[in-house]
PDB file of C-alpha atoms in Angstrom:
ATOM      1  CA  UNK A   1      95.076  96.328 100.887  1.00 55.00           C
ATOM      2  CA  UNK A   2      95.863  92.848  98.187  1.00 54.00           C
ATOM      3  CA  UNK A   3      98.812  92.512  97.455  1.00 58.00           C
ATOM      4  CA  UNK A   4      97.905  91.827  93.874  1.00 59.00           C
ATOM      5  CA  UNK A   5      96.118  95.178  93.450  1.00 74.00           C
ATOM      6  CA  UNK A   6      99.698  97.118  94.367  1.00 83.00           C
ATOM      7  CA  UNK A   7     101.593  99.316  91.553  1.00 86.00           C
ATOM      8  CA  UNK A   8     104.387  95.462  90.213  1.00 86.00           C
ATOM      9  CA  UNK A   9     107.503  97.185  91.167  1.00 90.00           C
ATOM     10  CA  UNK A  10     105.832  97.563  95.101  1.00 91.00           C
ATOM     11  CA  UNK A  11     105.079  94.671  95.149  1.00 88.00           C
ATOM     12  CA  UNK A  12     107.603  93.092  93.839  1.00 90.00           C
ATOM     13  CA  UNK A  13     109.683  94.675  96.485  1.00 92.00           C
ATOM     14  CA  UNK A  14     107.208  93.597  98.737  1.00 90.00           C
ATOM     15  CA  UNK A  15     107.931  89.749  97.832  1.00 87.00           C
ATOM     16  CA  UNK A  16     111.408  90.313  98.781  1.00 89.00           C
ATOM     17  CA  UNK A  17     111.374  91.540 101.738  1.00 89.00           C
ATOM     18  CA  UNK A  18     108.824  88.987 103.425  1.00 84.00           C
ATOM     19  CA  UNK A  19     111.017  86.784 101.267  1.00 82.00           C
ATOM     20  CA  UNK A  20     114.144  88.351 103.665  1.00 83.00           C
ATOM     21  CA  UNK A  21     111.558  88.552 106.998  1.00 81.00           C
ATOM     22  CA  UNK A  22     111.125  84.376 106.830  1.00 74.00           C
ATOM     23  CA  UNK A  23     114.287  83.411 106.144  1.00 71.00           C
ATOM     24  CA  UNK A  24     115.123  86.366 109.116  1.00 69.00           C
ATOM     25  CA  UNK A  25     117.014  88.756 108.219  1.00 78.00           C
ATOM     26  CA  UNK A  26     115.520  92.673 108.428  1.00 82.00           C
ATOM     27  CA  UNK A  27     116.984  94.938 106.032  1.00 89.00           C
ATOM     28  CA  UNK A  28     117.573  98.478 105.497  1.00 90.00           C
ATOM     29  CA  UNK A  29     116.799 101.068 103.584  1.00 92.00           C
ATOM     30  CA  UNK A  30     120.311 100.734 101.615  1.00 92.00           C
ATOM     31  CA  UNK A  31     119.754  96.654 100.722  1.00 93.00           C
ATOM     32  CA  UNK A  32     116.669  96.950  99.324  1.00 94.00           C
ATOM     33  CA  UNK A  33     117.548 100.628  96.885  1.00 94.00           C
ATOM     34  CA  UNK A  34     120.371  97.814  96.091  1.00 93.00           C
ATOM     35  CA  UNK A  35     118.699  94.847  95.877  1.00 93.00           C
ATOM     36  CA  UNK A  36     116.092  96.984  92.879  1.00 93.00           C
ATOM     37  CA  UNK A  37     118.877  99.242  91.656  1.00 93.00           C
ATOM     38  CA  UNK A  38     117.077 102.522  92.971  1.00 93.00           C
ATOM     39  CA  UNK A  39     119.094 105.658  93.034  1.00 90.00           C
ATOM     40  CA  UNK A  40     118.691 106.101  96.813  1.00 89.00           C
ATOM     41  CA  UNK A  41     117.263 105.242 100.099  1.00 91.00           C
ATOM     42  CA  UNK A  42     115.086 107.214  99.627  1.00 94.00           C
ATOM     43  CA  UNK A  43     112.696 105.732  96.348  1.00 93.00           C
ATOM     44  CA  UNK A  44     112.821 102.902  99.557  1.00 94.00           C
ATOM     45  CA  UNK A  45     111.869 104.255 101.985  1.00 94.00           C
ATOM     46  CA  UNK A  46     108.817 105.193  99.213  1.00 94.00           C
ATOM     47  CA  UNK A  47     108.475 101.891  98.654  1.00 94.00           C
ATOM     48  CA  UNK A  48     108.398 100.742 102.710  1.00 94.00           C
ATOM     49  CA  UNK A  49     106.359 104.070 104.298  1.00 93.00           C
ATOM     50  CA  UNK A  50     103.387 102.699 101.576  1.00 94.00           C
ATOM     51  CA  UNK A  51     103.540  98.973 102.508  1.00 93.00           C
ATOM     52  CA  UNK A  52     103.261  99.747 106.564  1.00 92.00           C
ATOM     53  CA  UNK A  53     100.065 102.341 105.804  1.00 92.00           C
ATOM     54  CA  UNK A  54      98.535 100.143 103.778  1.00 90.00           C
ATOM     55  CA  UNK A  55      98.852  96.692 106.846  1.00 88.00           C
ATOM     56  CA  UNK A  56     101.346  95.030 105.047  1.00 89.00           C
ATOM     57  CA  UNK A  57     104.738  94.840 106.772  1.00 89.00           C
ATOM     58  CA  UNK A  58     105.290  96.271 110.448  1.00 87.00           C
ATOM     59  CA  UNK A  59     107.662  98.871 111.217  1.00 86.00           C
ATOM     60  CA  UNK A  60     109.465  99.220 114.597  1.00 81.00           C
ATOM     61  CA  UNK A  61     110.142 103.679 115.004  1.00 80.00           C
ATOM     62  CA  UNK A  62     113.718 104.286 115.006  1.00 77.00           C
ATOM     63  CA  UNK A  63     115.294 101.838 114.213  1.00 78.00           C
ATOM     64  CA  UNK A  64     117.109 100.825 111.323  1.00 79.00           C
ATOM     65  CA  UNK A  65     115.793  97.090 110.366  1.00 81.00           C
ATOM     66  CA  UNK A  66     112.696  97.571 112.414  1.00 84.00           C
ATOM     67  CA  UNK A  67     110.809  95.937 109.388  1.00 86.00           C
ATOM     68  CA  UNK A  68     108.697  92.394 110.619  1.00 83.00           C
ATOM     69  CA  UNK A  69     105.860  90.928 109.285  1.00 80.00           C
ATOM     70  CA  UNK A  70     101.967  91.510 111.026  1.00 79.00           C
ATOM     71  CA  UNK A  71     100.079  88.703 111.766  1.00 67.00           C
ATOM     72  CA  UNK A  72     101.452  84.867 113.157  1.00 53.00           C
ATOM     73  CA  UNK A  73     103.070  82.614 112.178  1.00 53.00           C
ATOM     74  CA  UNK A  74     103.962  82.232 108.466  1.00 57.00           C
ATOM     75  CA  UNK A  75     101.823  78.611 106.200  1.00 66.00           C
ATOM     76  CA  UNK A  76     105.181  77.894 104.108  1.00 71.00           C
ATOM     77  CA  UNK A  77     104.553  75.891 100.785  1.00 79.00           C
ATOM     78  CA  UNK A  78     105.964  73.926  98.779  1.00 78.00           C
ATOM     79  CA  UNK A  79     106.681  75.476  95.302  1.00 86.00           C
ATOM     80  CA  UNK A  80     108.538  73.307  92.853  1.00 84.00           C
ATOM     81  CA  UNK A  81     110.670  75.256  90.329  1.00 86.00           C
ATOM     82  CA  UNK A  82     109.840  73.906  86.446  1.00 86.00           C
ATOM     83  CA  UNK A  83     112.221  75.185  84.007  1.00 85.00           C
ATOM     84  CA  UNK A  84     112.575  79.181  82.607  1.00 87.00           C
ATOM     85  CA  UNK A  85     110.360  82.054  80.880  1.00 88.00           C
ATOM     86  CA  UNK A  86     111.986  84.197  78.863  1.00 87.00           C
ATOM     87  CA  UNK A  87     112.150  88.218  79.696  1.00 80.00           C
ATOM     88  CA  UNK A  88     112.553  88.933  76.688  1.00 73.00           C
ATOM     89  CA  UNK A  89     112.391  87.010  73.096  1.00 69.00           C
ATOM     90  CA  UNK A  90     109.944  83.582  73.766  1.00 65.00           C
ATOM     91  CA  UNK A  91     112.410  80.856  75.518  1.00 60.00           C
ATOM     92  CA  UNK A  92     111.382  76.905  75.646  1.00 60.00           C
ATOM     93  CA  UNK A  93     110.779  75.469  79.061  1.00 53.00           C
ATOM     94  CA  UNK A  94     112.371  72.510  80.365  1.00 52.00           C
ATOM     95  CA  UNK A  95     110.944  71.436  82.328  1.00 50.00           C
ATOM     96  CA  UNK A  96     112.211  69.718  85.204  1.00 50.00           C
ATOM     97  CA  UNK A  97     115.168  71.432  86.904  1.00 52.00           C
ATOM     98  CA  UNK A  98     114.724  69.548  90.044  1.00 59.00           C
ATOM     99  CA  UNK A  99     114.028  72.285  92.756  1.00 73.00           C
ATOM    100  CA  UNK A 100     111.729  72.655  95.375  1.00 72.00           C
ATOM    101  CA  UNK A 101     111.207  75.652  97.397  1.00 78.00           C
ATOM    102  CA  UNK A 102     109.259  76.689 101.409  1.00 74.00           C
ATOM    103  CA  UNK A 103     108.214  79.772 100.473  1.00 81.00           C
ATOM    104  CA  UNK A 104     105.529  82.072 102.797  1.00 78.00           C
ATOM    105  CA  UNK A 105     102.376  81.309 100.556  1.00 79.00           C
ATOM    106  CA  UNK A 106     101.716  86.255 102.614  1.00 77.00           C
ATOM    107  CA  UNK A 107     105.006  87.143  99.781  1.00 81.00           C
ATOM    108  CA  UNK A 108     102.544  85.490  96.665  1.00 88.00           C
ATOM    109  CA  UNK A 109      98.829  86.856  95.958  1.00 85.00           C
ATOM    110  CA  UNK A 110      96.868  84.927  94.368  1.00 88.00           C
ATOM    111  CA  UNK A 111      98.171  81.132  96.264  1.00 89.00           C
ATOM    112  CA  UNK A 112     100.509  80.769  93.141  1.00 92.00           C
ATOM    113  CA  UNK A 113     100.764  76.511  91.325  1.00 91.00           C
ATOM    114  CA  UNK A 114     104.537  77.025  90.478  1.00 91.00           C
ATOM    115  CA  UNK A 115     107.738  78.430  90.181  1.00 92.00           C
ATOM    116  CA  UNK A 116     109.714  79.742  86.850  1.00 93.00           C
ATOM    117  CA  UNK A 117     113.454  80.880  86.766  1.00 92.00           C
ATOM    118  CA  UNK A 118     113.475  84.046  84.864  1.00 94.00           C
ATOM    119  CA  UNK A 119     116.358  84.879  81.796  1.00 93.00           C
ATOM    120  CA  UNK A 120     117.186  88.346  80.372  1.00 94.00           C
ATOM    121  CA  UNK A 121     115.082  91.646  81.395  1.00 95.00           C
ATOM    122  CA  UNK A 122     112.558  93.199  79.399  1.00 96.00           C
ATOM    123  CA  UNK A 123     110.403  93.240  83.068  1.00 96.00           C
ATOM    124  CA  UNK A 124     113.059  95.338  84.462  1.00 95.00           C
ATOM    125  CA  UNK A 125     110.413  98.326  85.209  1.00 95.00           C
ATOM    126  CA  UNK A 126     107.975  96.395  87.162  1.00 95.00           C
ATOM    127  CA  UNK A 127     110.954  95.105  88.895  1.00 94.00           C
ATOM    128  CA  UNK A 128     111.421  91.561  87.815  1.00 95.00           C
ATOM    129  CA  UNK A 129     115.217  90.772  87.184  1.00 95.00           C
ATOM    130  CA  UNK A 130     116.621  88.442  85.515  1.00 94.00           C
ATOM    131  CA  UNK A 131     117.284  85.123  87.206  1.00 93.00           C
ATOM    132  CA  UNK A 132     114.488  86.147  89.572  1.00 94.00           C
ATOM    133  CA  UNK A 133     111.993  83.535  90.329  1.00 93.00           C
ATOM    134  CA  UNK A 134     108.751  84.214  89.434  1.00 95.00           C
ATOM    135  CA  UNK A 135     105.307  82.136  91.289  1.00 94.00           C
ATOM    136  CA  UNK A 136     102.418  81.338  88.493  1.00 95.00           C
ATOM    137  CA  UNK A 137      99.315  81.127  89.488  1.00 94.00           C
ATOM    138  CA  UNK A 138      97.621  78.922  86.359  1.00 94.00           C
ATOM    139  CA  UNK A 139      95.177  79.578  85.196  1.00 95.00           C
ATOM    140  CA  UNK A 140      93.877  79.779  80.931  1.00 94.00           C
ATOM    141  CA  UNK A 141      92.536  83.254  81.730  1.00 93.00           C
ATOM    142  CA  UNK A 142      93.937  86.561  81.971  1.00 95.00           C
ATOM    143  CA  UNK A 143      92.363  90.582  82.270  1.00 94.00           C
ATOM    144  CA  UNK A 144      93.602  92.735  80.372  1.00 95.00           C
ATOM    145  CA  UNK A 145      96.444  94.618  81.990  1.00 95.00           C
ATOM    146  CA  UNK A 146      97.656  91.622  83.770  1.00 96.00           C
ATOM    147  CA  UNK A 147     101.180  90.482  84.457  1.00 96.00           C
ATOM    148  CA  UNK A 148     100.772  86.439  81.863  1.00 97.00           C
ATOM    149  CA  UNK A 149     103.125  83.647  81.683  1.00 96.00           C
ATOM    150  CA  UNK A 150     101.796  82.562  78.060  1.00 96.00           C
ATOM    151  CA  UNK A 151     102.656  80.217  75.894  1.00 94.00           C
ATOM    152  CA  UNK A 152     103.627  81.280  71.704  1.00 93.00           C
ATOM    153  CA  UNK A 153     104.155  78.374  69.435  1.00 91.00           C
ATOM    154  CA  UNK A 154     105.349  76.340  72.571  1.00 89.00           C
ATOM    155  CA  UNK A 155     107.354  79.076  73.863  1.00 91.00           C
ATOM    156  CA  UNK A 156     107.251  80.708  76.765  1.00 93.00           C
ATOM    157  CA  UNK A 157     107.619  84.353  77.705  1.00 96.00           C
ATOM    158  CA  UNK A 158     106.387  87.135  80.689  1.00 96.00           C
ATOM    159  CA  UNK A 159     104.881  90.303  79.816  1.00 97.00           C
ATOM    160  CA  UNK A 160     101.453  92.258  80.191  1.00 97.00           C
ATOM    161  CA  UNK A 161      98.897  91.426  78.926  1.00 97.00           C
ATOM    162  CA  UNK A 162      97.621  93.802  75.844  1.00 96.00           C
ATOM    163  CA  UNK A 163      93.982  92.593  74.628  1.00 93.00           C
ATOM    164  CA  UNK A 164      91.946  94.461  72.121  1.00 90.00           C
ATOM    165  CA  UNK A 165      89.312  94.748  69.296  1.00 87.00           C
ATOM    166  CA  UNK A 166      92.989  94.713  67.504  1.00 87.00           C
ATOM    167  CA  UNK A 167      93.809  90.901  69.518  1.00 90.00           C
ATOM    168  CA  UNK A 168      96.820  90.100  70.770  1.00 95.00           C
ATOM    169  CA  UNK A 169      99.835  91.948  72.543  1.00 96.00           C
ATOM    170  CA  UNK A 170     102.711  91.348  74.980  1.00 97.00           C
ATOM    171  CA  UNK A 171     103.719  94.885  76.518  1.00 96.00           C
ATOM    172  CA  UNK A 172     107.716  94.027  78.209  1.00 97.00           C
ATOM    173  CA  UNK A 173     108.508  96.499  80.737  1.00 95.00           C
ATOM    174  CA  UNK A 174     111.860  97.750  79.534  1.00 96.00           C
ATOM    175  CA  UNK A 175     112.251 100.650  76.228  1.00 95.00           C
ATOM    176  CA  UNK A 176     114.884  98.499  75.558  1.00 95.00           C
ATOM    177  CA  UNK A 177     112.464  95.150  74.333  1.00 95.00           C
ATOM    178  CA  UNK A 178     110.126  95.888  71.405  1.00 95.00           C
ATOM    179  CA  UNK A 179     105.790  94.379  71.995  1.00 96.00           C
ATOM    180  CA  UNK A 180     105.365  90.910  71.120  1.00 95.00           C
ATOM    181  CA  UNK A 181     102.443  90.923  68.478  1.00 95.00           C
ATOM    182  CA  UNK A 182     100.320  87.561  68.576  1.00 94.00           C
ATOM    183  CA  UNK A 183      99.760  87.058  65.330  1.00 91.00           C
ATOM    184  CA  UNK A 184      96.192  84.785  64.141  1.00 87.00           C
ATOM    185  CA  UNK A 185      97.469  81.193  63.331  1.00 87.00           C
ATOM    186  CA  UNK A 186     100.134  81.678  65.980  1.00 92.00           C
ATOM    187  CA  UNK A 187      99.664  79.341  68.265  1.00 93.00           C
ATOM    188  CA  UNK A 188      98.951  81.260  71.770  1.00 94.00           C
ATOM    189  CA  UNK A 189      97.891  80.481  75.260  1.00 95.00           C
ATOM    190  CA  UNK A 190      98.034  82.150  78.185  1.00 96.00           C
ATOM    191  CA  UNK A 191      99.682  79.564  81.442  1.00 95.00           C
ATOM    192  CA  UNK A 192      99.074  81.390  84.334  1.00 96.00           C
ATOM    193  CA  UNK A 193      99.739  84.695  86.166  1.00 96.00           C
ATOM    194  CA  UNK A 194     101.539  86.580  87.469  1.00 96.00           C
ATOM    195  CA  UNK A 195     101.114  86.545  91.561  1.00 93.00           C
ATOM    196  CA  UNK A 196     105.586  87.227  92.809  1.00 92.00           C
ATOM    197  CA  UNK A 197     108.991  86.864  92.961  1.00 92.00           C
ATOM    198  CA  UNK A 198     111.725  85.221  94.787  1.00 89.00           C
ATOM    199  CA  UNK A 199     114.827  86.579  94.195  1.00 86.00           C
ATOM    200  CA  UNK A 200     117.484  84.716  96.050  1.00 73.00           C
ATOM    201  CA  UNK A 201     121.554  85.467  96.931  1.00 60.00           C
TER     202      UNK A 201
END
């Protein structure tokens, strides 16, 4: 299975696990539950089991910290952090945070062109949290239902794209936030599609 076909929260769990494993750590179910705010380790176990069955993770039986990346050595990809993206109301992009990370390209699908730091909590139900670094694959088009980084009147936001005969809406993944309706005449563009994340700290 390609990681892009995973449900968003499971893809976020996979990205977080890959980051930890590349760094030489092997998180336990309790670590995963704590990182994603799951109420119990059972939710973490379901994600891990599904990822192992899909061939995206290896797990040594009977070991608390037995997770590993399948396949050969990691291919590292240099990615620049180019600014912030709102998970809430759109914010101006402050290009040039002067940070570059070397990351395993297998953490992302498709290959990202850059990273943006998330500010806000409107995408938490997709596992995208405040402070996460999201990988963005630069493209001016996206499919309905994809998570995108969009520019509205010069400001950036990350949301699910909804396209219909009535127009375009940007949907949050937190019931506390309202959708953003793109009005006729607004300066709107898709900057890229979300392709994975890095959770620091």
